[in-house]
Amino acid sequence: MRLGVLDIGSNTVHLLLVDAHLGAKPEAFASHKRPLSLVKHLDEQGAITEEGQRELTGFIAEAARFAARHRAEDLLSFCTSALREAANGEAVLQRVAAETGVELTELSGAQESAMTFFAARRWRGWSAGDILNFDIGGGSFEIAYGRDELPSTAVSVPLGAGRLTRDWLGEDPPSKDQVKALKSYVREELEAARREFPTLSGHTEVLATSKTFRSLARMTGAAPSAEGPYVPRGLAYAELKPLVKRLATMSAAERAELPGVSTLRARQVFAGALVAEQAMKVFGIETLQICPWALREGLILRRLDSLVREGAVAVPTAPGVGHVNLARELRKPSRGEIPGGRPLAAAVEHAH
């Protein structure tokens, strides 16, 4: 089936159409997005301005028509910190629904963190043991940890790259005092968040999602996105630390010349790099791996799971699989025996 995912983020508004079915990797069919920094459309009271609301509703109406034109069967529409924390967020959600017919689901920080972790787990599979996942957005930084499909700990802290740039880095490039103050604030927030998490085992795999981490990996030598999602990409603390110092001295225009940095994100990439560096330091991480799946993929996969539970999607079975009475098969006489002379079937029944 064709699913649409409408993501109202802090930097962009993005509609992704994917062809997906149970047991298969979601394949992108079409994408429609536009740069829209909602944090730049906040007034002094923290409310989204009339201009920002018009741009938002205009794009959402356009996205709904795009999804219908390409025969999307389902549309998942959600928003994260940009609307979640706006002083008039609820009123904006009501206006969007009234003018476009699209009802946006407001994800909490914990939900955003958990669904991103879910996508990372599905991407890595069970070959990974415990997973610690980092995701730096425009408004918040999500951290999640666990060994199951959903995390046992999921938090969201107000350390988004766009937010920090707006609130702490007024100059371009930032002054040394601004950098020092921001670093102290980020460190304090992360040390508080770290206390929510258990001691990491030696089998913990550290992953990172989001455009910020992909850009940092690219700047430290990882393969470009054009080489596809299956090329392993990593980020080492030893390489990130000098990069942060370098970015602090550069203007946004100079950063935009670096590989993996767009003009849209050039101003905020330093704040994102500083958060990544401090997170790796606080959690004691030497290297992490970049995961190409994140929140959108997590919501798609969760939606497919829910459709199966509701009976709206049939669970496919391979020939000869799924139609065997397993209990009856185990009771059949077995030619093989285990040490001690007990039939295999009897051993299995005893184990249960």
Short mmCIF file of C-alpha atoms in Angstrom, two decimals, residues 17 36 42 44 50 58 91 100 137 147 157 178 187 202 259 271 322 330 339 344:
data_model
loop_
_atom_site.label_atom_id
_atom_site.label_comp_id
_atom_site.label_asym_id
_atom_site.label_seq_id
_atom_site.Cartn_x
_atom_site.Cartn_y
_atom_site.Cartn_z
CA LEU A 17 5.20 8.91 0.00
CA LEU A 36 10.09 26.44 6.64
CA LEU A 42 7.77 33.20 16.50
CA GLU A 44 8.06 37.81 21.40
CA GLU A 50 0.16 35.04 11.07
CA GLY A 58 -0.58 26.59 2.51
CA ALA A 91 -4.87 27.10 18.00
CA THR A 100 -6.91 21.86 5.09
CA GLY A 137 16.56 17.96 15.56
CA ARG A 147 17.21 -3.97 24.11
CA VAL A 157 15.98 17.59 25.97
CA GLN A 178 28.87 32.80 23.45
CA ARG A 187 26.96 20.02 29.27
CA GLY A 202 30.05 -3.61 26.43
CA PRO A 259 30.76 18.77 2.34
CA ALA A 271 25.37 24.14 17.66
CA GLY A 322 1.93 -20.83 8.70
CA LEU A 330 5.92 -32.26 17.79
CA PRO A 339 21.29 -38.28 25.03
CA LEU A 344 13.07 -35.47 20.66
#
